[in-house]
Structure formats: C-alpha cells, structure tokens
Coordinates of C-alpha atoms in Angstrom, one line a residue:
H20 CA 78.0 5.2 43.7
V21 CA 77.4 3.6 40.4
L22 CA 74.1 2.4 39.0
Y23 CA 74.5 0.4 35.9
S24 CA 73.0 1.9 32.8
F25 CA 70.1 0.3 31.0
R26 CA 72.4 -0.6 28.2
Y27 CA 74.5 -2.7 30.6
F28 CA 71.4 -4.4 32.0
A29 CA 69.9 -5.1 28.6
R30 CA 73.1 -6.3 26.9
V31 CA 75.3 -7.9 29.6
Q32 CA 73.1 -9.1 32.3
P33 CA 69.4 -9.0 31.3
K34 CA 68.3 -11.0 34.3
V35 CA 70.0 -8.9 37.0
R36 CA 67.6 -7.1 39.3
C37 CA 69.4 -4.8 41.8
G38 CA 70.2 -1.2 42.6
L39 CA 72.6 0.3 45.0
Y40 CA 72.4 3.4 47.2
D41 CA 74.8 5.0 49.6
D42 CA 73.8 5.4 53.2
E43 CA 75.9 6.3 56.3
D44 CA 77.3 2.8 56.6
G45 CA 78.4 2.5 53.0
Y46 CA 76.7 0.6 50.2
E47 CA 73.7 -1.5 50.9
K48 CA 71.8 -3.6 48.6
L49 CA 68.3 -2.5 47.9
A50 CA 65.5 -5.1 47.8
Q51 CA 65.3 -7.0 44.6
T52 CA 64.1 -4.2 42.2
D53 CA 63.6 -4.0 38.4
F54 CA 65.8 -1.6 36.6
V55 CA 62.6 0.2 35.6
E56 CA 62.0 1.0 39.2
V57 CA 65.5 2.4 39.6
E58 CA 64.8 4.6 36.5
K59 CA 61.5 5.7 38.0
R60 CA 63.3 6.9 41.2
R61 CA 65.8 8.7 39.1
W62 CA 63.1 10.6 37.2
K63 CA 60.8 11.0 40.3
G64 CA 62.4 14.2 41.3
M65 CA 62.0 15.8 37.8
D66 CA 59.3 18.3 37.2
K67 CA 56.8 16.6 34.9
S68 CA 55.7 19.9 33.4
F69 CA 59.2 20.4 32.2
V70 CA 59.2 17.0 30.5
I71 CA 55.8 17.7 29.0
K72 CA 57.0 21.1 27.7
V73 CA 60.0 19.5 26.2
G74 CA 57.8 17.0 24.5
E75 CA 55.4 19.6 23.2
T76 CA 58.4 21.7 21.9
I77 CA 59.8 18.7 20.0
S78 CA 56.3 18.0 18.6
A79 CA 55.9 21.6 17.6
K80 CA 59.3 21.8 15.9
G81 CA 58.7 18.5 14.1
K82 CA 55.4 20.0 12.8
E83 CA 57.2 23.2 11.7
V84 CA 59.8 21.1 9.9
T85 CA 57.2 19.0 8.2
D86 CA 55.2 22.2 7.2
K87 CA 58.3 23.8 5.8
A88 CA 59.2 20.7 3.8
K89 CA 55.7 20.6 2.3
E90 CA 55.9 24.3 1.5
L91 CA 59.3 23.8 -0.2
A92 CA 57.9 20.8 -2.2
E93 CA 54.9 23.0 -3.3
I94 CA 57.2 25.8 -4.4
A95 CA 59.4 23.4 -6.4
N96 CA 56.3 22.0 -8.1
L97 CA 55.1 25.4 -9.0
R98 CA 58.5 26.5 -10.3
S99 CA 58.5 23.3 -12.4
Q100 CA 55.1 24.3 -13.9
I101 CA 56.5 27.8 -14.6
N102 CA 59.5 26.3 -16.5
I103 CA 57.1 24.2 -18.6
C104 CA 55.0 27.3 -19.4
E105 CA 58.2 29.3 -20.3
E106 CA 59.3 26.5 -22.6
V107 CA 55.9 26.6 -24.4
V108 CA 56.2 30.4 -24.8
K109 CA 59.8 30.1 -26.1
K110 CA 58.9 27.4 -28.7
N111 CA 55.9 29.4 -29.9
Y112 CA 58.0 32.6 -30.2
M113 CA 60.5 30.7 -32.3
E114 CA 57.7 29.3 -34.5
I115 CA 56.3 32.8 -35.0
G116 CA 59.7 34.1 -36.0
R117 CA 60.4 31.2 -38.3
R118 CA 57.0 31.7 -40.0
Y119 CA 57.6 35.4 -40.4
Y120 CA 61.0 34.8 -41.8
E121 CA 59.7 32.2 -44.3
Q122 CA 57.0 34.7 -45.5
H123 CA 58.9 38.0 -45.3
G124 CA 62.6 37.2 -44.9
S125 CA 63.5 38.4 -48.4
E126 CA 61.7 41.7 -47.9
P127 CA 61.2 42.2 -44.1
D128 CA 59.6 45.2 -42.4
E129 CA 62.2 47.8 -41.3
F130 CA 61.8 46.7 -37.7
Y131 CA 62.9 43.1 -38.5
E132 CA 65.5 43.8 -41.2
E133 CA 68.6 43.4 -39.0
Q134 CA 67.4 40.0 -37.5
C135 CA 66.5 38.7 -41.0
R136 CA 69.9 39.7 -42.3
A137 CA 71.7 37.9 -39.4
V138 CA 69.6 34.8 -40.3
R139 CA 70.6 35.0 -43.9
N140 CA 74.3 35.4 -43.0
A141 CA 74.2 32.4 -40.6
Q142 CA 72.5 30.2 -43.3
T143 CA 75.2 31.3 -45.8
G144 CA 77.9 30.4 -43.3
I145 CA 76.3 27.0 -42.6
A146 CA 76.2 26.3 -46.3
D147 CA 79.9 27.3 -46.8
L148 CA 81.0 25.1 -43.9
E149 CA 79.0 22.1 -45.1
E150 CA 80.6 22.5 -48.6
K151 CA 84.1 22.5 -46.9
I152 CA 83.2 19.2 -45.1
K153 CA 82.2 17.6 -48.4
E154 CA 85.5 18.7 -50.0
L155 CA 87.4 17.2 -47.1
K156 CA 85.5 13.9 -47.4
G157 CA 86.1 14.0 -51.1
I158 CA 82.4 13.9 -52.0

C-alpha cells in the first residue's frame, strides 16, 4: 500500500511514472501516470475551501507579523530620537550649571549653596590627588 513520496521520485528515480492501488485481487499497476496525477488524486478528496482558508490564515498571520515588526521598528526609532533629545537637555543643564558656578560659585544663592560647596570640595580633592601623583612620579 505504498506510494513513493515526491522526494523519492525526484531524487532517486526522476523518470519513473507509476502509481499503485489496492483492489480485490491485490496490487495492480495503474496506467503510466505522472506523480503529479497521483498527488492530484490524493488531494482530490480534500475540501478546497479548507485549503483556501488555511492559505488566507497564513497570509493574514504573515501580514500581522510584518505589521508588528514595522511597529516595533518605528517604536525603536522614536525611542532613539527621545534619547538624543534627553542627551541635549542633559548637556545644556550641565552647561547652565557650569556657567552659574563660574559666575556665582564663590557667593551662590542660598538655594545653590550646598551644590556649590560640593563642587568646591570635589575640586580640592582632585587637586590634592594630582599633587600626590606628582610626588610619586618625583616631579
């Protein structure tokens, strides 16, 4: 009761043209038939609407996946633009703070006094550490 698969026909015996079926007397050889005809007979009993529905479902799911991938790419692009804008804001905030400190660091407003003191302490620490490095190098 074996029909050779398409792979067998294509790989092993590409020129073979036969199909077998079982009748009451046992196996009989069908008339010389292309493998395609054997396959057509196999699919003949299938409901074509089912095959069409499967094809439509696969197409719809493929479109959904494509649309989702485009959406995710767009979101990634927008997040990248947001990150760039946040970096611009951060750099400008830092520049504003640096300018304020340069102009008012020695006598800051009460609101900025603690931050200016922290900057002065850090600068003093940096100077001390650089001096130690010079001493170790013998400069």
